[in-house]
Amino acid sequence: MSEQTRYILNENDLPRYWYNILADMPVPLSPPLHPATGQPLTPDALSALFPMELILQEVSQERYIEIPEPVREAYKLYRPTPLIRARRLEKVLDTPAHIYYKYEGVSPSGSHKTNTALAQAFYNKVAGTHALTTETGAGQWGSALAMACRFFDLDLEVYMVKVSYQQKPYRRFLMETYGAQVFASPTDRTQAGRAILATNPDHPGSLGIAISEAVEVAATSGGKKKYSLGSVLNHVILHQTVIGEEALKQMDLAGEYPDMVIGCIGGGSNFSGIAFPFLRENLRNGQRTRLIAVEPTAAPSLTRGIYAYDFGDTAGMTPLMKMYTLGHSFTPPAIHAGGLRYHGMAPTLCALYDAGYIEAVAVPQRSVFEAAVLFTCTEGILPAPESAHAIRVAIDEALKAKEAGEKRVILFNLSGHGHFDLSAYNAYNNGQLEDLALPEEEIAAIPSRLPQISQSQVA
Ligand SMILES: *Cc1c(COP(=O)(O)O)cnc(C)c1O
């Protein structure tokens, strides 16, 4: 039997449809609420921020939504992405498990974020939008959207979390090369930013604050600018399902079916993108794949957070969403996986986790880098610190399979490469990384960080 390593699809196999989990939700989803009134949000209320087509996708109950041809054309620059059997890693672990990974780091900006960036830029362009605003943590989302805005001829303002702006200047240079304007958040350009700076001029920033700034700029632009979010929302997760749809075909080429699908979670988009098509097979076609979401112990939204209505941003400008949250004013420890430092999580993913359709596990930073280095030294690809959370758990599961003496088929999403994260690897290599688990006092204080409307629910 030949030992195939890469499972490659043709351009013709590029999916024609995204998969919408809302059509198959086995549990009801609590509606988003208006931030001022606490009443269920009308699609109209979102129109200051998003073009109508994306708002319709946000609430659509259609199972499949067609990928527009200009978006498919742009996807062809890097899709279908490869599915790779980690044979060299399997050998080193001496495990009977078969480990597969879907590699999204081949996208031009280096992560899965390009999948939704291209779609969002396209829908904004056809709606007549001239400029977008957004936030970025580590810079992957900002650089994906910067490229997409250049492709579809839109201006872009990026509010970048200050600690990342300082730690990761190369991501900023990439965004600027694509033509975006990048600001270190909190800035003095917005009320939300000025309020934070007044209490602490050296505030390191957070995704929640950067979202407040980007939302404020779009909401007060008199319709000239729209806002774009890189994760969490239903339409973003919809766009990411292209990952799982391809992976289903590729596992078929490999003649196997995964016993488990693993992904890291920041806002939940890359995990949901690979996992939801497999969840559909569980729900509709009797498969029994385990779906495992991995988060850092420094920002453990699913495993330690509270399931309650909370704001998506720090200033309380976004709609209230029911999600597992650490509290919207939470500033997570400065771990190197910047993309996983968010207080909340995608509402669909949260509802599915709450109902037991998805598992979650939290892992500390040093064990993540240990896994990342082992992966780099066996498979050759240096993973993004975010993606390495999924590798950690894939390795742990492969070792459990070895202990049990069972062949288990493991699929994980390698959401991006880590070529802009080499200073984090340098810190790890020199023994300078800490685990930075969230202190118990911080966990105990979550209820006090929730908005009034949630207090009654958690009391
Ligand atoms: C942004 C990012 C993440 C986390 O965001 P999700 O929406 O949870 O996917 C994970 N991996 C990489 C490489 C990222 O850029």
Coordinates of C-alpha atoms and ligand atoms in Angstrom, one line a residue:
M1 CA 0.0 0.0 0.0
S2 CA 1.4 3.4 -1.0
E3 CA 2.0 5.8 1.9
Q4 CA 0.1 8.9 0.7
T5 CA 0.8 12.1 2.7
R6 CA -1.0 14.9 1.0
Y7 CA -4.6 14.8 -0.1
I8 CA -5.1 17.5 -2.7
L9 CA -8.4 18.6 -4.4
N10 CA -8.6 20.3 -7.8
E11 CA -9.9 23.8 -8.3
N12 CA -13.1 22.2 -9.6
D13 CA -13.6 20.6 -6.2
L14 CA -13.7 24.0 -4.5
P15 CA -17.1 24.1 -2.6
R16 CA -19.9 26.0 -4.3
Y17 CA -21.8 26.5 -1.1
W18 CA -21.1 27.5 2.5
Y19 CA -22.9 25.4 5.2
N20 CA -25.2 27.3 7.6
I21 CA -25.5 25.6 11.0
L22 CA -28.6 27.6 11.8
A23 CA -30.6 25.3 9.5
D24 CA -29.7 22.3 11.7
M25 CA -29.3 23.8 15.2
P26 CA -30.6 21.1 17.6
V27 CA -31.2 23.7 20.3
P28 CA -32.7 27.1 20.1
L29 CA -30.4 30.1 19.8
S30 CA -31.1 33.1 22.1
P31 CA -31.6 36.2 20.0
P32 CA -29.1 39.1 20.1
L33 CA -30.4 42.1 22.1
H34 CA -30.2 45.8 21.5
P35 CA -27.4 47.3 23.7
A36 CA -29.5 50.2 24.9
T37 CA -33.0 48.8 25.2
G38 CA -32.3 45.1 25.9
Q39 CA -35.0 44.2 23.3
P40 CA -34.4 41.6 20.6
L41 CA -32.5 43.2 17.8
T42 CA -34.1 43.9 14.4
P43 CA -31.9 43.3 11.4
D44 CA -32.4 47.0 10.7
A45 CA -30.5 48.0 13.8
L46 CA -27.4 46.4 12.3
S47 CA -27.5 48.3 9.0
A48 CA -25.3 51.1 10.3
L49 CA -22.5 48.6 10.6
F50 CA -23.0 45.9 8.0
P51 CA -24.3 45.6 4.4
M52 CA -27.7 44.0 4.0
E53 CA -26.5 40.8 2.4
L54 CA -24.3 40.0 5.5
I55 CA -27.2 40.9 7.9
L56 CA -29.4 38.5 5.9
Q57 CA -26.7 35.8 6.2
E58 CA -26.6 36.5 10.0
V59 CA -30.2 35.4 10.4
S60 CA -30.7 33.0 7.4
Q61 CA -32.2 29.6 8.0
E62 CA -31.1 28.3 4.5
R63 CA -28.9 25.2 4.9
Y64 CA -26.6 26.1 2.0
I65 CA -25.6 29.6 0.8
E66 CA -24.0 30.0 -2.6
I67 CA -20.4 31.3 -2.7
P68 CA -20.4 34.3 -5.1
E69 CA -18.2 33.7 -8.2
P70 CA -15.8 36.7 -7.5
V71 CA -15.2 35.2 -4.0
R72 CA -14.6 31.7 -5.5
E73 CA -12.2 33.3 -8.0
A74 CA -10.2 34.8 -5.2
Y75 CA -10.3 31.6 -3.1
K76 CA -8.6 29.9 -6.0
L77 CA -5.4 31.7 -5.2
Y78 CA -5.0 29.3 -2.2
R79 CA -8.0 26.9 -2.1
P80 CA -8.6 24.1 -1.9
T81 CA -6.1 23.9 0.9
P82 CA -4.2 20.7 1.5
L83 CA -5.1 17.9 4.0
I84 CA -1.9 16.4 5.3
R85 CA -1.4 13.1 7.1
A86 CA 1.1 13.8 9.9
R87 CA 3.1 10.6 9.4
R88 CA 6.3 11.8 10.8
L89 CA 4.6 13.1 14.0
E90 CA 2.8 9.8 14.3
K91 CA 6.1 8.0 14.1
V92 CA 7.8 10.0 16.8
L93 CA 4.7 9.6 19.1
D94 CA 4.8 5.9 18.3
T95 CA 1.0 6.0 18.2
P96 CA -1.5 3.8 16.4
A97 CA -3.6 6.9 15.8
H98 CA -3.8 8.4 12.3
I99 CA -3.4 12.2 12.6
Y100 CA -4.5 14.5 9.7
Y101 CA -4.4 18.3 9.6
K102 CA -6.1 20.7 7.3
Y103 CA -3.6 23.5 6.6
E104 CA -5.1 27.0 6.3
G105 CA -1.6 28.7 6.6
V106 CA -1.3 28.5 2.8
S107 CA -3.6 31.5 2.4
P108 CA -1.7 34.6 1.3
S109 CA -2.0 36.3 4.7
G110 CA -1.1 33.1 6.5
S111 CA -4.4 32.1 8.2
H112 CA -8.0 31.0 7.7
K113 CA -9.2 34.6 8.2
T114 CA -8.9 35.2 4.5
N115 CA -11.9 33.0 3.9
T116 CA -14.3 35.5 5.5
A117 CA -12.3 38.6 4.7
L118 CA -12.7 38.1 0.9
A119 CA -16.5 37.4 1.4
Q120 CA -17.0 40.4 3.6
A121 CA -15.1 42.8 1.3
F122 CA -17.0 41.5 -1.7
Y123 CA -20.5 42.0 -0.1
N124 CA -19.5 45.5 1.1
K125 CA -18.2 46.4 -2.4
V126 CA -21.4 45.4 -4.2
A127 CA -23.4 47.3 -1.5
G128 CA -21.5 50.5 -2.4
T129 CA -19.4 50.7 0.8
H130 CA -16.2 52.8 0.3
A131 CA -14.3 52.1 3.5
L132 CA -14.2 49.5 6.3
T133 CA -13.1 49.7 9.9
T134 CA -12.0 46.7 12.0
E135 CA -10.0 45.6 15.0
T136 CA -7.1 43.1 15.1
G137 CA -5.3 41.4 17.9
A138 CA -2.2 39.6 16.8
G139 CA -2.7 41.0 13.3
Q140 CA -3.9 38.0 11.3
W141 CA -7.4 39.3 10.8
G142 CA -6.1 42.8 10.0
S143 CA -3.8 41.5 7.4
A144 CA -6.4 39.2 5.8
L145 CA -8.9 42.0 5.6
A146 CA -6.2 44.4 4.3
M147 CA -5.6 42.1 1.4
A148 CA -9.3 41.6 0.7
C149 CA -9.9 45.3 0.8
R150 CA -7.1 45.9 -1.7
F151 CA -8.6 43.2 -4.0
F152 CA -12.1 44.7 -3.9
D153 CA -10.9 48.3 -3.8
L154 CA -12.0 49.5 -0.3
D155 CA -10.2 51.7 2.2
L156 CA -9.5 50.1 5.6
E157 CA -8.8 51.5 9.1
V158 CA -7.4 48.9 11.5
Y159 CA -7.5 49.3 15.4
M160 CA -4.7 47.0 16.6
V161 CA -4.4 45.9 20.2
K162 CA -1.5 48.0 21.5
V163 CA 0.5 45.2 23.0
S164 CA 0.4 43.3 19.7
Y165 CA 1.2 46.6 17.8
Q166 CA 4.3 46.8 19.8
Q167 CA 5.2 43.0 20.0
K168 CA 4.4 42.3 16.3
P169 CA 5.3 45.2 14.1
Y170 CA 5.8 43.0 11.1
R171 CA 2.0 42.3 10.9
R172 CA 1.5 46.1 10.8
F173 CA 4.0 46.5 8.0
L174 CA 2.1 43.8 6.0
M175 CA -1.2 45.6 6.5
E176 CA 0.3 48.9 5.5
T177 CA 1.8 47.3 2.4
Y178 CA -1.7 46.2 1.4
G179 CA -2.7 49.9 1.9
A180 CA -4.5 49.8 5.2
Q181 CA -4.1 52.5 8.0
V182 CA -3.2 50.9 11.4
F183 CA -3.6 52.5 14.8
A184 CA -2.5 51.3 18.2
S185 CA -5.6 50.8 20.4
P186 CA -6.6 52.4 22.7
T187 CA -6.2 55.5 20.5
D188 CA -7.3 59.1 21.1
R189 CA -9.4 59.0 17.9
T190 CA -12.5 57.7 19.7
Q191 CA -14.5 58.3 22.8
A192 CA -14.1 54.7 23.8
G193 CA -10.3 54.9 23.4
R194 CA -10.0 58.3 25.2
A195 CA -12.1 57.0 28.2
I196 CA -9.6 54.1 28.6
L197 CA -6.5 56.3 28.2
A198 CA -7.9 58.7 30.8
T199 CA -7.8 56.0 33.5
N200 CA -4.6 54.3 32.3
P201 CA -2.4 56.0 29.6
D202 CA -0.3 52.8 29.4
H203 CA -3.3 50.4 28.9
P204 CA -2.0 47.4 26.8
G205 CA -5.3 47.3 25.0
S206 CA -7.7 44.4 24.4
L207 CA -9.8 43.0 21.5
G208 CA -12.9 44.3 23.4
I209 CA -11.5 47.9 23.4
A210 CA -10.4 47.7 19.8
I211 CA -13.8 46.5 18.7
S212 CA -15.4 49.5 20.6
E213 CA -13.2 51.8 18.7
A214 CA -13.8 50.3 15.2
V215 CA -17.5 50.1 15.8
E216 CA -17.7 53.7 17.1
V217 CA -15.8 55.0 14.0
A218 CA -18.2 53.2 11.6
A219 CA -21.4 54.0 13.6
T220 CA -20.5 57.7 13.7
S221 CA -19.4 58.0 10.0
G222 CA -22.8 58.9 8.7
G223 CA -22.9 55.8 6.6
K224 CA -19.6 56.3 4.9
K225 CA -17.8 53.5 6.7
K226 CA -18.9 50.0 7.6
Y227 CA -17.5 47.7 10.2
S228 CA -16.1 44.2 9.7
L229 CA -15.6 41.5 12.3
G230 CA -13.2 38.6 11.9
S231 CA -14.9 36.0 14.1
V232 CA -17.9 35.3 16.5
L233 CA -20.8 36.3 14.2
N234 CA -22.9 33.8 12.3
H235 CA -22.0 35.1 8.9
V236 CA -18.3 34.8 9.7
I237 CA -18.6 31.2 10.8
L238 CA -20.7 30.5 7.7
H239 CA -17.8 31.6 5.4
Q240 CA -15.3 29.4 7.3
T241 CA -17.3 26.2 6.6
V242 CA -15.5 26.0 3.3
I243 CA -12.7 24.4 5.5
G244 CA -14.8 21.6 6.7
E245 CA -16.6 21.0 3.4
E246 CA -13.2 20.4 1.7
A247 CA -11.9 18.3 4.6
L248 CA -14.9 16.0 4.3
K249 CA -14.0 15.3 0.6
Q250 CA -10.3 14.9 1.5
M251 CA -11.0 12.4 4.3
D252 CA -13.0 10.5 1.7
L253 CA -9.9 10.5 -0.6
A254 CA -7.9 9.1 2.3
G255 CA -10.5 6.4 2.9
E256 CA -11.0 7.3 6.5
Y257 CA -13.5 9.2 8.7
P258 CA -12.4 11.2 11.8
D259 CA -13.2 10.0 15.2
M260 CA -12.5 13.5 16.4
V261 CA -12.1 17.0 15.0
I262 CA -10.0 19.4 16.9
G263 CA -9.5 23.2 16.6
C264 CA -8.4 26.2 18.7
I265 CA -11.0 28.8 19.7
G266 CA -10.6 32.6 20.0
G267 CA -14.0 33.7 18.8
G268 CA -14.8 30.3 17.4
S269 CA -14.5 30.7 13.7
N270 CA -11.8 28.3 12.5
F271 CA -13.0 25.6 14.8
S272 CA -16.6 26.0 13.8
G273 CA -15.5 26.2 10.1
I274 CA -13.9 22.8 10.2
A275 CA -16.3 21.2 12.8
F276 CA -19.8 22.3 11.7
P277 CA -19.9 20.3 8.4
F278 CA -18.9 17.2 10.5
L279 CA -21.5 18.2 13.1
R280 CA -24.1 18.1 10.3
E281 CA -23.0 14.6 9.5
N282 CA -23.5 13.7 13.2
L283 CA -26.9 15.3 13.3
R284 CA -28.2 14.2 9.9
N285 CA -26.3 11.1 8.9
G286 CA -25.6 9.2 12.1
Q287 CA -21.9 9.9 12.3
R288 CA -20.4 10.1 15.8
T289 CA -17.4 12.3 15.5
R290 CA -16.2 14.1 18.7
L291 CA -15.7 17.8 18.2
I292 CA -13.1 19.3 20.6
A293 CA -12.5 23.1 21.0
V294 CA -9.2 24.1 22.6
E295 CA -8.7 27.4 24.4
P296 CA -5.8 28.8 26.5
T297 CA -6.0 28.6 30.3
A298 CA -5.3 32.4 30.2
A299 CA -8.6 33.1 28.5
P300 CA -10.8 30.1 29.3
S301 CA -14.2 31.4 28.0
L302 CA -15.9 28.0 27.5
T303 CA -14.3 26.0 30.3
R304 CA -14.5 28.7 33.0
G305 CA -16.7 31.4 31.7
I306 CA -20.4 32.1 32.5
Y307 CA -23.2 31.5 29.9
A308 CA -25.0 34.8 29.9
Y309 CA -25.8 37.9 27.8
D310 CA -22.8 40.1 27.4
F311 CA -21.4 42.7 25.1
G312 CA -19.0 41.8 22.3
D313 CA -16.9 44.9 23.1
T314 CA -15.6 46.7 26.2
A315 CA -17.5 49.9 25.9
G316 CA -20.9 48.2 25.5
M317 CA -21.7 49.4 22.0
T318 CA -22.3 46.1 20.3
P319 CA -25.5 44.0 20.6
L320 CA -25.7 41.8 23.7
M321 CA -25.2 38.2 22.7
K322 CA -25.8 35.1 24.9
M323 CA -22.4 33.4 25.1
Y324 CA -19.8 31.9 27.4
T325 CA -18.0 35.0 28.6
L326 CA -15.2 36.1 31.0
G327 CA -16.9 39.6 31.2
H328 CA -16.6 42.3 28.6
S329 CA -14.2 44.4 30.6
F330 CA -11.8 41.5 31.0
T331 CA -8.2 42.1 29.8
P332 CA -6.6 38.7 29.5
P333 CA -2.9 38.0 30.4
A334 CA -0.6 38.8 27.5
I335 CA -0.1 35.3 26.1
H336 CA 1.5 35.0 22.7
A337 CA -1.6 33.5 21.1
G338 CA -3.1 37.0 20.6
G339 CA -5.9 35.6 18.5
L340 CA -7.2 33.6 21.5
R341 CA -7.4 36.6 23.9
Y342 CA -11.1 37.4 23.6
H343 CA -13.6 37.5 26.5
G344 CA -16.5 35.9 24.6
M345 CA -17.3 33.2 22.0
A346 CA -19.5 32.6 19.0
P347 CA -23.1 32.2 20.2
T348 CA -23.8 29.2 18.0
L349 CA -20.7 27.4 19.3
C350 CA -21.7 28.3 22.9
A351 CA -25.3 27.0 22.5
L352 CA -23.9 23.7 21.1
Y353 CA -21.3 23.4 23.8
D354 CA -24.0 24.1 26.5
A355 CA -26.2 21.3 25.0
G356 CA -23.3 18.9 24.9
Y357 CA -22.7 18.6 21.2
I358 CA -19.2 20.0 21.5
E359 CA -16.4 19.4 24.1
A360 CA -13.9 22.0 25.3
V361 CA -10.5 21.8 27.0
A362 CA -8.1 24.5 28.2
V363 CA -4.3 24.2 27.9
P364 CA -1.4 26.2 29.3
Q365 CA 1.0 28.2 27.2
R366 CA 4.2 26.2 27.7
S367 CA 2.7 22.9 26.9
V368 CA 1.3 24.5 23.8
F369 CA 4.8 25.7 22.7
E370 CA 6.2 22.3 23.5
A371 CA 3.7 20.7 21.1
A372 CA 4.4 23.5 18.5
V373 CA 8.1 22.8 18.6
L374 CA 7.6 19.0 18.3
F375 CA 5.3 19.6 15.3
T376 CA 7.8 22.0 13.7
C377 CA 10.6 19.5 14.1
T378 CA 8.6 16.6 12.6
E379 CA 6.2 18.1 10.1
G380 CA 8.4 21.1 9.2
I381 CA 5.6 23.8 9.4
L382 CA 6.0 26.3 12.2
P383 CA 2.5 26.8 13.5
A384 CA 0.8 30.0 14.7
P385 CA 0.7 29.9 18.6
E386 CA -3.1 29.9 18.3
S387 CA -3.1 26.8 16.1
A388 CA -0.6 25.1 18.4
H389 CA -3.4 24.8 21.0
A390 CA -5.1 22.3 18.6
I391 CA -1.8 20.5 18.0
R392 CA -1.4 20.1 21.8
V393 CA -4.7 18.3 22.1
A394 CA -4.2 16.3 18.9
I395 CA -1.0 15.0 20.4
D396 CA -2.6 14.3 23.8
E397 CA -5.4 12.4 22.0
A398 CA -2.8 10.4 19.9
L399 CA -1.0 9.4 23.2
K400 CA -4.3 8.3 24.7
A401 CA -5.0 6.2 21.6
K402 CA -1.5 4.6 22.2
E403 CA -2.3 3.9 25.8
A404 CA -5.6 2.3 24.8
G405 CA -3.9 0.5 22.0
E406 CA -6.5 1.7 19.5
K407 CA -6.3 3.2 16.0
R408 CA -8.2 6.5 16.3
V409 CA -8.5 8.9 13.4
I410 CA -7.7 12.5 14.5
L411 CA -8.3 15.6 12.3
F412 CA -7.3 19.0 13.4
N413 CA -7.3 22.4 11.9
L414 CA -3.9 24.1 11.5
S415 CA -5.4 27.6 11.3
G416 CA -2.2 29.4 10.3
H417 CA 1.6 29.6 10.2
G418 CA 3.7 31.3 12.9
H419 CA 6.2 33.2 10.7
F420 CA 5.3 36.5 12.4
D421 CA 5.5 34.9 15.9
L422 CA 9.1 34.0 16.0
S423 CA 9.9 36.2 19.0
A424 CA 7.4 34.0 21.0
Y425 CA 9.3 31.0 19.8
N426 CA 12.6 32.7 20.8
A427 CA 11.2 33.4 24.3
Y428 CA 10.1 29.7 24.6
N429 CA 13.5 28.4 23.3
N430 CA 15.2 30.6 26.0
G431 CA 13.0 29.4 28.8
Q432 CA 11.3 32.7 29.2
L433 CA 7.6 31.7 28.7
E434 CA 5.2 31.5 31.5
D435 CA 1.9 29.6 31.7
L436 CA -0.2 32.6 32.7
A437 CA -3.3 30.7 33.9
L438 CA -6.2 33.0 34.8
P439 CA -6.1 33.6 38.6
E440 CA -9.1 32.2 40.6
E441 CA -9.9 35.8 41.8
E442 CA -10.4 36.8 38.1
I443 CA -12.8 33.8 37.6
A444 CA -14.7 34.7 40.7
A445 CA -15.1 38.3 39.5
I446 CA -16.7 37.4 36.2
P447 CA -20.3 38.1 37.4
S448 CA -19.3 41.6 38.4
R449 CA -18.1 42.2 34.8
L450 CA -21.4 41.3 33.2
P451 CA -24.0 43.9 32.2
Q452 CA -27.1 44.5 34.3
I453 CA -29.3 42.5 32.1
S454 CA -27.3 39.3 32.9
Q455 CA -27.0 39.8 36.6
S456 CA -30.4 38.3 37.3
Q457 CA -29.5 35.2 35.3
V458 CA -26.3 34.4 37.2
A459 CA -27.3 35.5 40.7
Ligands
LIG1 C1 -7.6 34.6 14.7 C2 -7.0 33.3 14.7 C3 -7.5 32.3 15.5 C4 -8.6 32.5 16.5 O1 -9.8 32.9 16.0 P1 -11.1 32.0 15.7 O2 -12.1 32.9 15.2 O3 -11.4 31.3 16.9 O4 -10.6 31.1 14.6 C5 -6.9 31.0 15.5 N1 -5.8 30.8 14.7 C6 -5.3 31.7 13.9 C7 -4.1 31.4 13.0 C8 -5.9 33.0 13.9 O5 -5.4 33.9 13.1

